[in-house]
Short mmCIF file of N, CA and C in Angstrom, two decimals:
data_model
loop_
_atom_site.label_atom_id
_atom_site.label_comp_id
_atom_site.label_asym_id
_atom_site.label_seq_id
_atom_site.Cartn_x
_atom_site.Cartn_y
_atom_site.Cartn_z
N MET A 30 0.82 -1.31 -0.04
CA MET A 30 0.31 0.11 -0.10
C MET A 30 0.83 1.13 -0.12
N GLN A 31 0.32 2.17 -0.89
CA GLN A 31 1.32 3.48 -1.04
C GLN A 31 0.83 4.78 -0.28
N GLU A 32 1.62 4.92 0.76
CA GLU A 32 1.05 6.25 1.44
C GLU A 32 1.26 7.61 0.94
N ASN A 33 0.23 8.34 0.83
CA ASN A 33 0.47 9.62 0.50
C ASN A 33 0.81 10.47 1.72
N ALA A 34 0.86 11.96 1.38
CA ALA A 34 1.08 12.80 2.10
C ALA A 34 0.02 13.20 3.48
N THR A 35 -1.22 12.94 3.10
CA THR A 35 -2.38 12.86 4.30
C THR A 35 -2.39 11.74 5.14
N THR A 36 -1.94 10.77 4.64
CA THR A 36 -1.42 9.65 5.76
C THR A 36 -0.34 9.12 5.98
N SER A 37 0.63 9.75 5.84
CA SER A 37 1.72 9.31 6.04
C SER A 37 2.09 10.11 7.58
N ARG A 38 3.04 9.49 8.93
CA ARG A 38 3.37 9.93 9.92
C ARG A 38 4.59 9.72 10.26
N PHE A 39 5.08 11.10 10.97
CA PHE A 39 6.23 11.19 11.68
C PHE A 39 6.36 11.20 13.06
N ASP A 40 6.31 10.03 13.76
CA ASP A 40 6.20 10.33 15.38
C ASP A 40 7.48 10.08 16.11
N ILE A 41 7.33 11.44 17.01
CA ILE A 41 8.53 11.47 17.49
C ILE A 41 8.22 11.33 19.33
N TYR A 42 9.13 10.57 19.62
CA TYR A 42 8.78 10.26 21.31
C TYR A 42 9.67 10.94 22.17
N ILE A 43 9.11 11.93 22.86
CA ILE A 43 9.84 12.92 23.77
C ILE A 43 10.36 12.36 24.86
N ALA A 44 10.15 11.26 25.13
CA ALA A 44 10.38 10.18 26.19
C ALA A 44 11.76 9.54 26.31
N ASN A 45 12.24 9.64 24.44
CA ASN A 45 13.38 9.29 24.17
C ASN A 45 14.46 10.30 23.59
N ILE A 46 13.90 11.28 23.87
CA ILE A 46 14.70 12.58 23.13
C ILE A 46 15.94 12.46 23.43
N HIS A 47 16.38 12.00 24.89
CA HIS A 47 18.03 11.77 25.33
C HIS A 47 18.46 11.01 24.61
N LYS A 48 18.11 10.06 23.66
CA LYS A 48 18.76 9.19 22.93
C LYS A 48 19.30 10.05 21.79
N GLY A 49 18.89 11.19 21.50
CA GLY A 49 19.17 11.85 20.35
C GLY A 49 20.16 13.05 20.39
N ILE A 50 20.69 13.25 21.88
CA ILE A 50 21.61 14.52 22.18
C ILE A 50 22.87 14.19 21.51
N HIS A 51 23.51 15.14 21.00
CA HIS A 51 25.04 15.11 20.79
C HIS A 51 25.68 16.04 20.66
N GLY A 52 26.86 16.18 20.35
CA GLY A 52 27.97 17.22 20.75
C GLY A 52 27.28 18.26 19.67
N SER A 53 28.11 19.73 20.25
CA SER A 53 27.41 20.40 19.40
C SER A 53 26.39 21.04 19.16
N ASP A 54 25.51 20.68 20.33
CA ASP A 54 24.04 20.97 20.17
C ASP A 54 23.93 22.18 21.04
N SER A 55 22.75 22.62 21.04
CA SER A 55 22.47 24.16 21.81
C SER A 55 22.22 24.12 23.37
N GLY A 56 22.27 22.62 23.94
CA GLY A 56 22.17 22.48 25.18
C GLY A 56 20.46 22.87 25.98
N SER A 57 19.77 22.58 24.78
CA SER A 57 18.36 22.80 25.47
C SER A 57 17.85 21.77 26.06
N TYR A 58 18.22 20.56 25.72
CA TYR A 58 18.32 19.25 26.66
C TYR A 58 19.31 18.88 27.32
N ASP A 59 18.95 18.37 28.78
CA ASP A 59 20.45 18.14 29.64
C ASP A 59 20.65 16.59 29.30
N ALA A 60 21.21 16.27 30.14
CA ALA A 60 22.11 14.76 30.03
C ALA A 60 20.92 13.51 29.77
N GLN A 61 19.80 13.89 30.66
CA GLN A 61 18.80 13.24 30.80
C GLN A 61 17.32 13.27 30.23
N GLY A 62 17.61 14.31 29.04
CA GLY A 62 16.36 14.50 28.13
C GLY A 62 15.64 15.50 28.78
N ARG A 63 15.73 16.23 29.81
CA ARG A 63 14.87 17.07 30.25
C ARG A 63 15.36 18.53 29.97
N PHE A 64 14.15 19.18 29.12
CA PHE A 64 14.25 20.51 28.67
C PHE A 64 14.72 21.88 29.51
N VAL A 65 15.43 22.51 29.28
CA VAL A 65 16.41 23.43 29.74
C VAL A 65 15.95 24.81 29.36
N PRO A 66 14.90 25.45 29.80
CA PRO A 66 14.21 26.88 29.22
C PRO A 66 15.39 27.63 29.08
N ALA A 67 16.32 27.97 30.06
CA ALA A 67 17.34 29.03 30.11
C ALA A 67 18.25 28.74 28.80
N LYS A 68 18.65 27.79 28.76
CA LYS A 68 19.27 27.13 27.37
C LYS A 68 18.73 27.46 26.19
N PHE A 69 17.64 27.27 25.84
CA PHE A 69 16.54 27.54 24.55
C PHE A 69 16.30 29.19 24.95
N ASN A 70 16.15 29.90 25.88
CA ASN A 70 15.85 31.41 26.04
C ASN A 70 16.95 31.94 25.66
N ASP A 71 18.48 31.25 26.31
CA ASP A 71 19.70 31.97 25.40
C ASP A 71 19.97 32.07 24.11
N ILE A 72 19.26 31.32 23.35
CA ILE A 72 19.21 31.05 21.99
C ILE A 72 19.03 32.19 21.18
N PHE A 73 17.77 32.66 21.86
CA PHE A 73 16.96 33.59 21.06
C PHE A 73 17.55 35.10 21.69
N ALA A 74 18.09 35.21 23.04
CA ALA A 74 18.80 36.35 23.59
C ALA A 74 20.15 36.66 22.47
N LYS A 75 20.58 35.59 22.62
CA LYS A 75 22.00 36.18 21.96
C LYS A 75 22.22 36.20 20.52
N TYR A 76 21.31 35.51 19.73
CA TYR A 76 21.18 35.75 18.17
C TYR A 76 20.03 36.27 17.36
N ALA A 77 19.00 36.49 17.85
CA ALA A 77 17.97 36.98 17.23
C ALA A 77 18.19 38.48 17.30
N LYS A 78 18.77 39.14 16.44
CA LYS A 78 19.23 40.38 16.15
C LYS A 78 18.49 41.22 15.38
N VAL A 79 17.92 40.53 14.13
CA VAL A 79 17.22 41.37 13.60
C VAL A 79 15.54 41.72 13.97
N LYS A 80 15.10 40.69 14.73
CA LYS A 80 13.90 40.71 15.26
C LYS A 80 14.22 39.87 16.73
N PRO A 81 13.39 40.52 17.59
CA PRO A 81 13.27 39.82 19.01
C PRO A 81 12.63 38.36 18.72
N ASN A 82 12.87 37.65 19.21
CA ASN A 82 12.00 36.49 19.40
C ASN A 82 11.90 35.67 18.13
N ALA A 83 12.83 36.00 17.26
CA ALA A 83 12.89 35.36 15.91
C ALA A 83 14.12 35.03 15.36
N LEU A 84 14.63 34.07 14.50
CA LEU A 84 16.07 33.89 14.08
C LEU A 84 15.77 33.87 12.41
N ASN A 85 16.40 34.50 11.71
CA ASN A 85 16.54 34.34 10.46
C ASN A 85 17.90 33.46 9.97
N GLU A 86 18.01 32.86 8.74
CA GLU A 86 18.72 31.85 8.46
C GLU A 86 20.45 32.12 9.03
N ASP A 87 20.60 33.48 8.50
CA ASP A 87 22.24 33.96 8.95
C ASP A 87 22.45 33.73 10.54
N GLU A 88 21.25 34.22 11.48
CA GLU A 88 21.72 33.82 12.71
C GLU A 88 21.51 32.55 13.14
N LEU A 89 20.52 31.50 12.68
CA LEU A 89 20.82 30.39 13.18
C LEU A 89 22.32 30.11 12.82
N GLY A 90 22.55 30.12 11.76
CA GLY A 90 24.07 29.65 11.42
C GLY A 90 25.15 30.36 12.23
N GLU A 91 24.87 31.46 12.51
CA GLU A 91 25.99 31.62 13.91
C GLU A 91 25.63 31.09 14.95
N MET A 92 24.49 30.89 15.27
CA MET A 92 24.28 30.08 16.68
C MET A 92 24.82 28.91 16.56
N ARG A 93 24.73 28.20 15.48
CA ARG A 93 25.20 26.78 15.20
C ARG A 93 26.69 26.95 15.16
N THR A 94 27.11 27.68 14.74
CA THR A 94 28.85 27.86 14.86
C THR A 94 29.45 28.02 15.80
N ALA A 95 28.73 28.95 16.40
CA ALA A 95 28.95 29.42 17.95
C ALA A 95 28.93 28.03 19.05
N ASN A 96 27.92 27.16 18.41
CA ASN A 96 27.54 26.05 19.88
C ASN A 96 28.90 24.74 19.03
N ARG A 97 29.76 25.00 17.94
CA ARG A 97 30.44 23.86 17.58
C ARG A 97 31.64 23.58 18.54
N LYS A 98 31.83 22.17 18.85
CA LYS A 98 32.91 21.78 19.68
C LYS A 98 33.95 21.27 18.56
N GLU A 99 35.24 21.70 18.92
CA GLU A 99 36.33 21.20 18.03
C GLU A 99 36.44 20.09 17.79
N GLY A 100 36.67 19.72 16.45
CA GLY A 100 36.88 18.15 15.92
C GLY A 100 35.57 17.40 16.06
N ASP A 101 34.31 17.68 16.33
CA ASP A 101 33.09 17.41 16.67
C ASP A 101 32.36 17.26 15.29
N PHE A 102 33.02 16.78 13.94
CA PHE A 102 32.08 16.71 12.60
C PHE A 102 30.79 16.34 13.02
N LYS A 103 30.23 14.93 13.57
CA LYS A 103 29.02 14.32 13.46
C LYS A 103 28.15 15.38 14.25
N GLY A 104 28.44 15.91 15.09
CA GLY A 104 27.64 16.81 15.89
C GLY A 104 27.35 18.09 15.18
N TRP A 105 28.42 18.68 14.33
CA TRP A 105 28.10 19.36 13.62
C TRP A 105 27.00 19.44 12.26
N ALA A 106 27.38 18.19 11.69
CA ALA A 106 26.19 17.70 10.97
C ALA A 106 24.98 17.63 11.15
N ALA A 107 25.05 16.95 12.56
CA ALA A 107 23.31 16.67 13.13
C ALA A 107 22.86 18.10 13.75
N SER A 108 23.57 18.87 14.01
CA SER A 108 23.16 20.40 14.33
C SER A 108 22.49 20.80 12.96
N LYS A 109 23.52 20.83 12.07
CA LYS A 109 23.15 21.43 10.73
C LYS A 109 21.73 21.09 10.32
N ALA A 110 21.47 19.82 10.34
CA ALA A 110 20.62 18.81 9.67
C ALA A 110 19.19 19.02 10.73
N GLU A 111 19.34 19.20 12.08
CA GLU A 111 18.20 19.37 12.77
C GLU A 111 17.56 20.78 12.78
N TRP A 112 18.55 21.86 13.02
CA TRP A 112 17.89 23.33 12.65
C TRP A 112 17.62 23.49 11.14
N GLY A 113 18.39 23.55 10.39
CA GLY A 113 18.10 23.32 9.21
C GLY A 113 16.44 22.87 8.50
N MET A 114 16.45 21.80 8.90
CA MET A 114 15.33 21.15 8.70
C MET A 114 14.32 21.92 9.44
N LEU A 115 14.27 22.13 10.71
CA LEU A 115 13.03 23.07 11.32
C LEU A 115 13.11 24.37 10.74
N TYR A 116 14.02 24.96 9.94
CA TYR A 116 14.09 26.35 9.85
C TYR A 116 13.15 25.94 8.31
N SER A 117 13.60 25.09 7.62
CA SER A 117 12.84 24.75 6.35
C SER A 117 11.52 24.88 6.67
N LEU A 118 11.05 23.69 7.47
CA LEU A 118 9.56 23.54 7.59
C LEU A 118 8.85 24.18 8.33
N ALA A 119 9.59 25.31 9.13
CA ALA A 119 8.72 26.05 10.02
C ALA A 119 8.89 27.53 10.08
N LYS A 120 9.74 28.23 9.23
CA LYS A 120 9.80 29.80 8.99
C LYS A 120 8.64 29.97 8.48
N ASP A 121 8.40 31.30 8.86
CA ASP A 121 7.33 32.25 8.48
C ASP A 121 7.81 32.99 7.37
N LYS A 122 6.70 33.47 6.57
CA LYS A 122 6.72 33.97 5.54
C LYS A 122 7.58 35.29 4.99
N ASP A 123 8.12 35.59 5.97
CA ASP A 123 9.26 36.53 6.01
C ASP A 123 10.80 36.01 6.18
N GLY A 124 10.91 34.45 6.43
CA GLY A 124 12.06 33.66 6.71
C GLY A 124 12.54 34.26 8.08
N PHE A 125 11.68 34.27 9.09
CA PHE A 125 12.15 34.05 10.05
C PHE A 125 11.58 32.96 11.21
N LEU A 126 12.32 32.18 12.11
CA LEU A 126 11.73 30.99 12.87
C LEU A 126 11.79 31.65 13.94
N GLN A 127 10.09 31.80 14.52
CA GLN A 127 9.68 32.26 15.64
C GLN A 127 10.26 31.14 16.78
N LYS A 128 10.27 31.87 17.99
CA LYS A 128 10.66 31.46 19.21
C LYS A 128 9.68 30.23 19.47
N ASP A 129 8.30 30.81 19.59
CA ASP A 129 7.38 30.22 20.07
C ASP A 129 7.13 28.78 18.84
N THR A 130 7.31 28.80 17.68
CA THR A 130 7.50 27.67 16.55
C THR A 130 8.90 26.94 17.18
N ALA A 131 9.85 27.39 17.19
CA ALA A 131 11.10 26.71 17.66
C ALA A 131 10.57 25.83 19.07
N ARG A 132 10.31 26.61 19.97
CA ARG A 132 9.72 26.00 21.32
C ARG A 132 9.02 24.76 21.08
N SER A 133 7.99 24.74 20.13
CA SER A 133 7.22 23.49 20.18
C SER A 133 7.76 22.35 19.46
N VAL A 134 8.94 22.23 19.18
CA VAL A 134 9.88 21.14 18.71
C VAL A 134 10.01 20.13 20.02
N TYR A 135 10.37 21.29 21.34
CA TYR A 135 10.77 20.59 22.44
C TYR A 135 9.83 19.91 23.43
N ASP A 136 8.56 20.51 23.12
CA ASP A 136 7.21 19.97 23.53
C ASP A 136 6.53 18.74 22.94
N GLY A 137 6.89 18.55 21.78
CA GLY A 137 6.12 17.86 20.43
C GLY A 137 5.25 17.98 19.76
N SER A 138 4.62 19.13 19.97
CA SER A 138 3.25 20.03 19.28
C SER A 138 4.09 20.50 17.59
N LEU A 139 5.04 20.43 17.42
CA LEU A 139 5.08 21.24 15.99
C LEU A 139 4.45 20.44 15.23
N PHE A 140 4.67 19.51 14.87
CA PHE A 140 4.16 18.70 13.71
C PHE A 140 2.75 18.79 13.80
N ALA A 141 1.83 18.59 14.81
CA ALA A 141 0.36 18.79 14.91
C ALA A 141 -0.15 20.12 14.49
N LYS A 142 1.09 21.57 14.88
CA LYS A 142 1.04 22.76 14.54
C LYS A 142 0.69 23.10 13.30
N LEU A 143 2.24 22.46 12.37
CA LEU A 143 2.10 22.54 11.11
C LEU A 143 0.80 21.74 10.00
N ALA A 144 0.74 20.77 10.81
CA ALA A 144 -0.55 19.73 9.87
C ALA A 144 -1.98 20.98 9.91
N LYS A 145 -2.21 21.59 11.12
CA LYS A 145 -3.38 22.52 11.33
C LYS A 145 -3.33 23.46 10.39
N LYS A 146 -2.06 24.04 10.19
CA LYS A 146 -1.39 25.04 9.03
C LYS A 146 -1.90 24.76 7.92
N ALA A 147 -1.37 23.72 7.64
CA ALA A 147 -1.68 23.19 6.02
C ALA A 147 -2.89 23.05 5.89
N ALA A 148 -3.65 22.44 6.99
CA ALA A 148 -5.10 21.95 6.26
C ALA A 148 -5.68 23.32 6.67
N SER A 149 -5.49 24.29 7.02
CA SER A 149 -6.43 25.67 6.98
C SER A 149 -6.03 26.24 5.74
N SER A 150 -4.67 26.23 4.89
CA SER A 150 -4.12 26.67 3.85
C SER A 150 -4.25 26.23 2.35
N GLY A 151 -5.34 24.96 2.90
CA GLY A 151 -5.53 24.14 1.72
C GLY A 151 -4.40 23.26 1.04
N ASN A 152 -3.52 23.33 1.82
CA ASN A 152 -2.54 22.44 1.35
C ASN A 152 -2.52 20.99 2.02
#
């Protein structure tokens, strides 16, 4: 049976999120997989320069570069892939990743929000 976009699923199990922690990450999860609001808020406090509470593509790149650990090529790639995917899926019409949208990754509600948005726009 072939699935289409309306029936496919991408489940994320927040209880297992600590298994995806890697070097050169933002530190928004601790080693046990608990969300660390202060670390998440620091991302926007330090790097959201054009608009408060939103990051453009260049600002995301700056944040990822600042979090790089020397020689951690896998961590660099993972960070680029994760933040790049989030940016492509969730940026607004002006090219900004809003803080509340990014936060929805951490509470597991991003994909439900994106599906609702797509349904309301007829996509």
